[in-house]
C-alpha cells in the first residue's frame, strides 16, 4: 500500500469557486455557547440548556477545551416525545432536580434550536416552576438560526439585566457598571484592575474570572469563588453609568439597563489596543471626575516606547484577521496603530455594522485595497489569500489549517483556542494587553524570518 | 476500600425520590466472582436537569461513524453549531493511500447549511440542494453524506428526497442520515442509524472481489491518535490483508467492498455491532470480538484470529510477531509499570473503552474500581446473551431495524469464509468469541462498581469516597477531577497523544499515565505557609 500524507486542505481546488450557500469552515458557532459562557460569569450559577442533551454536551466541550476548566451545565434532555409535545415538563423537572442536587443560587436557562423551533414559552414555564425561596431562575432565548455565539452571549447579558437589575428610584450611586463582553477571564481581571486604579467603584457582569481561571487549591468547589454576585447585579440598576465594551456582545444589555433602570450607557470598543484603552480611561475620567493615576500613565508610556522601538518588526506587513466582531474591530484598530496593513478582515457573525466600522477605520488611514466581510467563513478567507497572500494570520485555532496549507504564520487571538494553553489567563486588553499583542506579533514574524533566512542572512540581533 | 449498597444509598440521599429510584438501577456492585451479572439499566433516558456526559444521536452518527469516512463530504444540515462542534474534535486520523489521493480527503472540512430563521420557517430543502450542487462543483467528491440535526425532523425537511434528486443530478451517492439529536437517548441511536445507512447504501456495492488471502476488516476502530495504523502494522506483518478500518481512515472506495471480507473484527462493539450482525445475516461473514488495547489482550486477540483461520503459517507468524514485539517493548513498559503498579483508577467513557482499557491497566498493575459507560446498552455490561431479553421502549422504537435476508448471489456459510469445514468452525467457535461479546462484567473484581450514564454528582461523590489515583474520562470531567486533586487522562482523545492500541500503544499509554501520576506539581498544591497535614482538606470533607 502506498501511504501518503494529506497535504493540508489539498481538496480545495485552485480554481474559481462558487460558494454562495451555507458555511464551509465556519468562523462562528451557535448562540447557546455564548449564553452558557455569560451565565458562567454569575456567582454560583448553573447554566441550563433547554433542548436535547447533545447541544449542552457540545457547548460544555467547546468551552472546556478553550479554558481547560470544568464547565458545569445541565440539560432538559429532550427525547422525541418532548420534541413533539413541548418541553415544559422537562424544564420543570430539571429545575426541581437541579436545585435539589446541585444547589446553585441561580439557574440561567437558554434555549436551543429545538426548543425554539417547538416554540416553548420559557417565561411562562419558569413562572409555573417550583423555585425555592431565595433562589432565582432566569432565561434568554437563543435561537441558533440567528446570529452567532456572540448574539447568544448578548442575549444572555440582556436576560440577566431583564430578570435581575433593579432601580430603587433613589439617587444613583457613584459607581460604574461594566459589561465586559465575550473576553477571557484574564481580560476581565485586567479591566477590573484598570477601573480600580482609576479609583472608580464598579459592578462588572458577566464576570467569568474566578470561574474559568480558578486556582487549583486543596479544596474543590463545585461553584468556584468567582463571578458577579446576584445582589451586585441587582444593584447595577442604581449605578450612575454603564460602559458596554463591544457593541455586538454588550450594547443590548446596556440599553436595557437604561430603559429599565434609567442608567445611561456609553458604548465603547473592547479595550484592545492603545486607542480603545485610552477611550475606556477617558470615559471613566470624564464621568467620575477622577485623575488618571501615574501607574497607568507609566503603562501607556511603555506601550508607546515599545511601539516605536519595535515598529520595524511589523510595520507595513499585511495581516488577515478573523474572529468575533468586537474582538476583530478593536484588534484592527490596534493593528493600524502598529502601522500594519489589515488586508482581510472577517467575522463569522452577521451584521453590517461590522463592515461599516472597519471600513471607517481603514478609510481614516487611507487603506482601500482591503477586503472586509461579516457572516463570512474561513473558506472565503482562504480563497482571498490564495489570490493574494498576507504575511500574517491573526485569529482562532481553526485558522491553523489555512496557516499550514498556505504556509503563513498564525498568532492565536480570540475564541476558541483549543491548541494552546494559558491564553485565558493572559489579558490582551488594556495597556498590558498591548504589550502582549506586540510581543506575540513581533515574535511570530521574527521566528518566521529566522526560519526562512539563508545561513548568510541569519542574524543574532534583530 | 470496598463499597457496599449502604455507601451507594448514602450517596443518593440528596436525590429526589424519582431520581434515586431511577439511578439505583444503573449501578451494580459485583458481589461475588462467580455471580452472574445482575441486570443493569442502560440505554434509557437521561433524567432532565442531571449533568450527564451524554451527547446526541447526531454526535454518534456524524461525529463517530460517518464523519471519518475520508473521501465523502459530510454536510451537516442544520444551524451552525452542531457541525462546528464536530469539526476536527475527534482525532480520527486519515491519510492518503493508493485508493484515495490527497485531493479526495475532506476530513478537515466543516460543511454546514447554516440554517437561518427563514429556512426554519419555510424549510431548508432548497438550500440543502443548492449546497450539494456547490459542494460537487467545488470538490467533486466520490459521495456525500447529509446528517440531520434536531430542527430538521421538526420542520419536516425531506432530506431523503433532496438526496435522491441530487444523486440523479450528479451521479454520485448522496446519503441522508436522519440522525436528529433527539432520537434515542444518546449517541448510540446515531451509531445505529449510521450502521443502517452504510449497510443499505454502501456495503456490498463493490464489484471487484478481493483476491488477497486472509482479508479482514476492522470494524469499530476509529483510528484515534493512529490506533488503527498501529493495529494494521501488526496484522500486516503477520500476513493479514487489512482491507479497511471502519471508519477511522476509511474511504467509500473501501467500504463498498466490505462483503469480500473473510472475517470481520469488532473492536468497539457498541458502535458497530449492527453492521457485523447484518453482514452475518446477509453474506454469512463471521465476526470476531477483538481487543487491541493492552499487551495481553492484543496477544490473546492475535491468537484468536490465528485460531479462526487455522493456517499453520499464519499461526507461526503470529507467534513470531508477538515474540518480536514483546522483546522490544517489555523493558520500556517495565519502567512505567513501576510507577503505575498498585494504583487504582476510575474509567467512565463511551461504550467500550471503559472495558478495553481495564486489560491495559492490569498489564501495568493498576485496577479499575469504578467503571461505566456513557451510552452503552445492557449487552455491553452483561454480554450479548441478554439481547433477546432487552425490552424495546418508546425511545428505541424510533430507530429503524433493518430486516435483512441472505444475499442470493453472495451468501456463504461462515465456515466457508474462513476456508474451514463446518466441524472445524464449530470447534473454533467454542474457543474464541466468534459472534459473541461477553461485556464488561466478567473483568470487574468483587466489590467493584459498574455505573451506567454516570453523572457529575455521582462521579464527584465517588471520587471523594474512593479516592482513586487516576480518573479516565472525557474532556468534560477531566478538569473537575484535577480540581479535586486527582490526575485525569482523557480516554476519548488521549490528551492528544497516542496511539494507545497494540504493542507500541501500550508503551505510550504507560508513559502518559506515569507522567500524569508523577508530575511534580501534584506535590506542591499546599503552599509552604499553610500547615501541611499530608491530606488534602477536601478529602476529609
Ligand atoms: S441540536 Fe440536536 S443534533 Fe445538534 S447537537 Fe443538539 S442535540 Fe445534537
Ligand atoms: S442544535 Fe442548535 S443549539 Fe444545538 S448545537 Fe446545533 S446549532 Fe447549537
Tab-separated table of C-alpha atoms in Angstrom, chain B residues 50-332:
chain	number	residue	atom	x	y	z
B	50	UNK	CA	-28.891	15.926	35.540
B	51	UNK	CA	-25.394	16.829	34.386
B	52	UNK	CA	-24.721	13.840	32.179
B	53	UNK	CA	-21.778	13.054	29.922
B	54	UNK	CA	-24.002	12.034	27.094
B	55	UNK	CA	-24.244	13.533	23.664
B	56	UNK	CA	-26.857	13.085	20.963
B	57	UNK	CA	-27.704	10.854	18.013
B	58	UNK	CA	-26.167	13.370	15.615
B	59	UNK	CA	-22.891	13.149	17.534
B	60	UNK	CA	-22.994	9.356	17.303
B	61	UNK	CA	-23.825	9.338	13.617
B	62	UNK	CA	-21.849	12.229	12.190
B	63	UNK	CA	-19.214	12.631	14.857
B	64	UNK	CA	-18.411	8.978	15.384
B	65	UNK	CA	-19.326	6.764	12.466
B	66	UNK	CA	-19.841	8.880	9.359
B	67	UNK	CA	-17.504	11.844	9.790
B	68	UNK	CA	-14.293	9.817	9.485
B	69	UNK	CA	-15.091	8.463	6.005
B	70	UNK	CA	-12.406	10.460	4.317
B	71	UNK	CA	-13.411	10.598	0.665
B	72	UNK	CA	-17.001	11.682	1.238
B	73	UNK	CA	-18.039	15.227	2.043
B	74	UNK	CA	-20.343	15.225	5.050
B	75	UNK	CA	-22.828	18.081	5.100
B	76	UNK	CA	-24.478	18.917	8.390
B	77	UNK	CA	-27.986	20.074	7.629
B	78	UNK	CA	-28.951	22.465	10.373
B	79	UNK	CA	-27.932	25.600	12.191
B	80	UNK	CA	-24.215	26.187	12.532
B	81	UNK	CA	-23.428	24.767	15.971
B	82	UNK	CA	-23.772	21.029	15.529
B	83	UNK	CA	-21.429	20.953	12.547
B	84	UNK	CA	-18.987	23.327	14.186
B	85	UNK	CA	-18.574	21.289	17.370
B	86	UNK	CA	-17.970	18.075	15.471
B	87	UNK	CA	-15.258	19.687	13.337
B	88	UNK	CA	-11.795	18.288	13.988
B	89	UNK	CA	-12.596	17.413	17.573
B	90	UNK	CA	-12.363	13.639	17.483
B	91	UNK	CA	-8.835	12.821	16.312
B	92	UNK	CA	-9.894	10.221	13.761
B	93	UNK	CA	-6.769	10.455	11.665
B	94	UNK	CA	-6.756	9.986	7.917
B	95	UNK	CA	-4.145	9.971	5.188
B	96	UNK	CA	-3.966	9.362	1.512
B	97	UNK	CA	-3.203	5.930	0.108
B	98	UNK	CA	-3.307	4.062	-3.174
B	99	UNK	CA	-7.086	4.270	-3.343
B	100	UNK	CA	-7.541	7.812	-2.108
B	101	UNK	CA	-5.334	10.680	-3.289
B	102	UNK	CA	-4.826	13.751	-1.065
B	103	UNK	CA	-7.239	15.915	-3.002
B	104	UNK	CA	-10.048	13.465	-2.253
B	105	UNK	CA	-9.727	13.770	1.511
B	106	UNK	CA	-12.280	16.008	3.224
B	107	UNK	CA	-11.954	15.187	6.899
B	108	UNK	CA	-10.548	18.601	7.824
B	109	UNK	CA	-13.579	20.418	6.470
B	110	UNK	CA	-16.689	21.555	8.267
B	111	UNK	CA	-19.602	21.878	5.871
B	112	UNK	CA	-22.912	23.128	7.227
B	113	UNK	CA	-26.052	24.514	5.651
B	114	UNK	CA	-26.039	27.126	8.461
B	115	UNK	CA	-29.808	27.345	8.530
B	116	UNK	CA	-31.298	30.740	9.161
B	117	UNK	CA	-34.653	31.704	10.546
B	118	UNK	CA	-36.246	31.787	7.094
B	119	UNK	CA	-35.068	28.210	6.462
B	120	UNK	CA	-36.696	27.124	9.702
B	121	UNK	CA	-39.931	28.840	8.715
B	122	UNK	CA	-40.047	27.963	5.022
B	123	UNK	CA	-37.977	24.790	5.019
B	124	UNK	CA	-34.346	24.168	4.187
B	125	UNK	CA	-34.637	21.749	1.289
B	126	UNK	CA	-33.746	24.245	-1.439
B	127	UNK	CA	-30.755	25.469	0.479
B	128	UNK	CA	-29.559	21.930	1.035
B	129	UNK	CA	-29.954	21.065	-2.633
B	130	UNK	CA	-28.000	24.146	-3.646
B	131	UNK	CA	-25.279	23.399	-1.161
B	132	UNK	CA	-24.936	19.860	-2.520
B	133	UNK	CA	-24.576	21.305	-6.021
B	134	UNK	CA	-21.874	23.706	-4.881
B	135	UNK	CA	-20.044	21.018	-2.933
B	136	UNK	CA	-19.999	18.799	-6.005
B	137	UNK	CA	-18.773	21.680	-8.159
B	138	UNK	CA	-16.018	22.626	-5.728
B	139	UNK	CA	-14.784	19.240	-4.533
B	140	UNK	CA	-16.166	16.579	-6.882
B	141	UNK	CA	-16.237	14.052	-4.043
B	142	UNK	CA	-16.965	10.365	-4.523
B	143	UNK	CA	-20.030	10.678	-2.364
B	144	UNK	CA	-21.883	12.963	0.003
B	145	UNK	CA	-23.404	12.347	3.419
B	146	UNK	CA	-26.078	14.589	4.841
B	147	UNK	CA	-26.581	14.461	8.575
B	148	UNK	CA	-29.711	15.888	10.155
B	149	UNK	CA	-29.733	17.967	13.333
B	150	UNK	CA	-32.628	18.483	15.727
B	151	UNK	CA	-34.713	21.065	13.887
B	152	UNK	CA	-34.797	19.095	10.624
B	153	UNK	CA	-37.283	16.437	11.636
B	154	UNK	CA	-39.442	19.060	13.256
B	155	UNK	CA	-39.740	21.359	10.272
B	156	UNK	CA	-40.290	18.359	8.038
B	157	UNK	CA	-37.469	18.750	5.534
B	158	UNK	CA	-37.401	15.633	3.372
B	159	UNK	CA	-33.676	15.036	3.213
B	160	UNK	CA	-34.168	11.684	1.554
B	161	UNK	CA	-35.951	13.266	-1.387
B	162	UNK	CA	-33.341	16.016	-1.722
B	163	UNK	CA	-30.602	13.382	-1.620
B	164	UNK	CA	-32.282	11.259	-4.238
B	165	UNK	CA	-32.691	14.141	-6.643
B	166	UNK	CA	-29.105	15.230	-6.093
B	167	UNK	CA	-27.943	11.699	-6.764
B	168	UNK	CA	-29.717	11.760	-10.105
B	169	UNK	CA	-28.259	15.152	-10.967
B	170	UNK	CA	-24.698	14.302	-10.064
B	171	UNK	CA	-24.357	10.558	-10.467
B	172	UNK	CA	-22.703	10.026	-7.089
B	173	UNK	CA	-24.188	8.546	-3.925
B	174	UNK	CA	-25.823	11.135	-1.702
B	175	UNK	CA	-26.874	9.557	1.563
B	176	UNK	CA	-29.282	11.113	4.045
B	177	UNK	CA	-28.963	10.216	7.723
B	178	UNK	CA	-31.997	11.095	9.832
B	179	UNK	CA	-29.959	11.353	12.981
B	180	UNK	CA	-31.765	14.244	14.658
B	181	UNK	CA	-30.285	14.752	18.083
B	182	UNK	CA	-33.472	13.938	19.987
B	183	UNK	CA	-33.662	10.398	18.590
B	184	UNK	CA	-32.991	7.627	21.046
B	185	UNK	CA	-31.343	8.586	24.308
B	186	UNK	CA	-27.688	9.136	23.429
B	187	UNK	CA	-25.036	8.870	20.741
B	188	UNK	CA	-25.940	5.222	20.499
B	189	UNK	CA	-29.025	5.897	18.395
B	190	UNK	CA	-26.802	7.677	15.905
B	191	UNK	CA	-24.454	4.728	15.624
B	192	UNK	CA	-27.366	2.532	14.727
B	193	UNK	CA	-28.748	4.959	12.148
B	194	UNK	CA	-25.291	5.276	10.591
B	195	UNK	CA	-24.826	1.490	10.538
B	196	UNK	CA	-28.166	1.026	8.811
B	197	UNK	CA	-27.353	3.507	6.080
B	198	UNK	CA	-23.851	2.194	5.452
B	199	UNK	CA	-25.294	-1.288	5.170
B	200	UNK	CA	-28.098	-0.288	2.851
B	201	UNK	CA	-26.257	2.159	0.683
B	202	UNK	CA	-22.547	1.396	0.528
B	203	UNK	CA	-21.563	-2.048	1.759
B	204	UNK	CA	-21.905	-4.594	-0.999
B	205	UNK	CA	-21.835	-2.157	-3.891
B	206	UNK	CA	-18.223	-3.004	-4.836
B	207	UNK	CA	-17.936	-5.403	-7.712
B	208	UNK	CA	-14.253	-6.398	-7.797
B	209	UNK	CA	-13.723	-9.302	-5.401
B	210	UNK	CA	-10.568	-9.112	-3.295
B	211	UNK	CA	-8.112	-11.744	-4.374
B	212	UNK	CA	-5.714	-11.494	-1.432
B	213	UNK	CA	-5.536	-14.047	1.369
B	214	UNK	CA	-6.900	-13.555	4.871
B	215	UNK	CA	-8.908	-10.487	4.062
B	216	UNK	CA	-10.107	-8.785	7.190
B	217	UNK	CA	-11.986	-5.639	8.011
B	218	UNK	CA	-11.531	-3.998	11.358
B	219	UNK	CA	-14.915	-2.654	12.425
B	220	UNK	CA	-15.463	-0.171	15.215
B	221	UNK	CA	-11.938	1.207	15.126
B	222	UNK	CA	-11.791	4.956	14.588
B	223	UNK	CA	-8.063	5.469	14.372
B	224	UNK	CA	-7.967	7.885	17.272
B	225	UNK	CA	-4.384	9.002	17.647
B	226	UNK	CA	-3.447	6.484	14.946
B	227	UNK	CA	-4.605	3.351	16.827
B	228	UNK	CA	-5.838	1.771	13.618
B	229	UNK	CA	-2.479	2.223	11.942
B	230	UNK	CA	-0.654	0.559	14.807
B	231	UNK	CA	-3.059	-2.395	14.616
B	232	UNK	CA	-2.692	-2.544	10.853
B	233	UNK	CA	1.100	-2.627	11.214
B	234	UNK	CA	0.983	-5.784	13.353
B	235	UNK	CA	-1.647	-7.511	11.278
B	236	UNK	CA	0.153	-6.830	8.028
B	237	UNK	CA	3.390	-8.186	9.499
B	238	UNK	CA	1.595	-11.385	10.411
B	239	UNK	CA	0.210	-11.799	6.917
B	240	UNK	CA	-3.326	-10.490	7.020
B	241	UNK	CA	-4.738	-8.220	4.372
B	242	UNK	CA	-6.334	-5.383	6.306
B	243	UNK	CA	-8.699	-4.083	3.751
B	244	UNK	CA	-10.173	-1.309	5.721
B	245	UNK	CA	-10.508	0.107	9.177
B	246	UNK	CA	-14.067	1.169	9.819
B	247	UNK	CA	-14.495	4.005	9.940
B	248	UNK	CA	-11.193	5.545	11.005
B	249	UNK	CA	-9.156	6.379	7.911
B	250	UNK	CA	-11.756	4.596	5.821
B	251	UNK	CA	-12.982	5.502	2.388
B	252	UNK	CA	-16.130	4.987	0.407
B	253	UNK	CA	-13.960	3.071	-2.038
B	254	UNK	CA	-13.064	0.538	0.635
B	255	UNK	CA	-16.394	0.295	2.440
B	256	UNK	CA	-18.041	-0.718	-0.837
B	257	UNK	CA	-16.041	-3.935	-0.738
B	258	UNK	CA	-16.828	-4.928	2.807
B	259	UNK	CA	-18.728	-8.017	1.662
B	260	UNK	CA	-15.498	-9.511	0.348
B	261	UNK	CA	-14.211	-9.923	3.879
B	262	UNK	CA	-13.161	-13.327	5.104
B	263	UNK	CA	-13.536	-12.167	8.674
B	264	UNK	CA	-14.814	-9.016	10.333
B	265	UNK	CA	-13.116	-7.935	13.520
B	266	UNK	CA	-15.157	-5.931	16.002
B	267	UNK	CA	-13.213	-3.603	18.266
B	268	UNK	CA	-15.922	-1.225	19.562
B	269	UNK	CA	-18.910	-3.485	19.886
B	270	UNK	CA	-21.355	-0.742	20.786
B	271	UNK	CA	-20.970	1.441	17.728
B	272	UNK	CA	-20.651	-1.151	15.005
B	273	UNK	CA	-22.161	-4.469	16.102
B	274	UNK	CA	-25.172	-3.772	13.882
B	275	UNK	CA	-23.069	-3.943	10.715
B	276	UNK	CA	-21.245	-7.021	11.961
B	277	UNK	CA	-24.534	-8.782	12.638
B	278	UNK	CA	-26.205	-7.621	9.435
B	279	UNK	CA	-23.234	-8.844	7.403
B	280	UNK	CA	-23.502	-12.201	9.071
B	281	UNK	CA	-27.134	-12.385	8.050
B	282	UNK	CA	-26.695	-11.090	4.531
B	283	UNK	CA	-23.330	-12.513	3.495
B	284	UNK	CA	-22.622	-15.061	6.195
B	285	UNK	CA	-19.441	-13.190	7.142
B	286	UNK	CA	-18.281	-14.259	10.610
B	287	UNK	CA	-17.207	-11.639	13.103
B	288	UNK	CA	-14.767	-11.905	15.942
B	289	UNK	CA	-14.775	-9.692	19.014
B	290	UNK	CA	-11.251	-8.389	19.406
B	291	UNK	CA	-9.439	-6.084	21.776
B	292	UNK	CA	-6.187	-4.447	20.787
B	293	UNK	CA	-5.955	-2.387	23.972
B	294	UNK	CA	-3.437	-3.970	26.317
B	295	UNK	CA	-0.430	-6.173	25.710
B	296	UNK	CA	-2.013	-9.392	26.909
B	297	UNK	CA	-5.335	-8.525	25.309
B	298	UNK	CA	-3.596	-7.902	21.996
B	299	UNK	CA	-1.750	-11.196	22.214
B	300	UNK	CA	-4.994	-13.007	23.010
B	301	UNK	CA	-6.725	-11.337	20.084
B	302	UNK	CA	-3.924	-12.200	17.662
B	303	UNK	CA	-4.076	-15.824	18.763
B	304	UNK	CA	-7.869	-15.870	18.471
B	305	UNK	CA	-7.550	-14.603	14.927
B	306	UNK	CA	-4.998	-17.242	14.046
B	307	UNK	CA	-7.304	-19.860	15.544
B	308	UNK	CA	-10.098	-18.679	13.266
B	309	UNK	CA	-8.087	-19.140	10.094
B	310	UNK	CA	-6.426	-22.322	11.322
B	311	UNK	CA	-3.494	-21.799	8.982
B	312	UNK	CA	-0.039	-23.024	10.106
B	313	UNK	CA	1.921	-20.187	8.507
B	314	UNK	CA	-0.389	-17.565	9.977
B	315	UNK	CA	-0.134	-19.211	13.380
B	316	UNK	CA	3.647	-19.307	13.144
B	317	UNK	CA	3.890	-15.673	12.093
B	318	UNK	CA	1.524	-14.672	14.880
B	319	UNK	CA	3.953	-16.071	17.435
B	320	UNK	CA	6.954	-14.549	15.656
B	321	UNK	CA	5.403	-11.107	15.758
B	322	UNK	CA	4.287	-11.484	19.361
B	323	UNK	CA	7.746	-12.516	20.451
B	324	UNK	CA	9.449	-9.791	18.472
B	325	UNK	CA	7.163	-7.068	19.797
B	326	UNK	CA	7.337	-8.270	23.387
B	327	UNK	CA	11.113	-8.281	23.307
B	328	UNK	CA	11.058	-4.751	22.018
B	329	UNK	CA	8.538	-3.168	24.368
B	330	UNK	CA	8.986	-5.027	27.647
B	331	UNK	CA	11.932	-3.013	29.028
B	332	UNK	CA	10.191	0.312	28.366
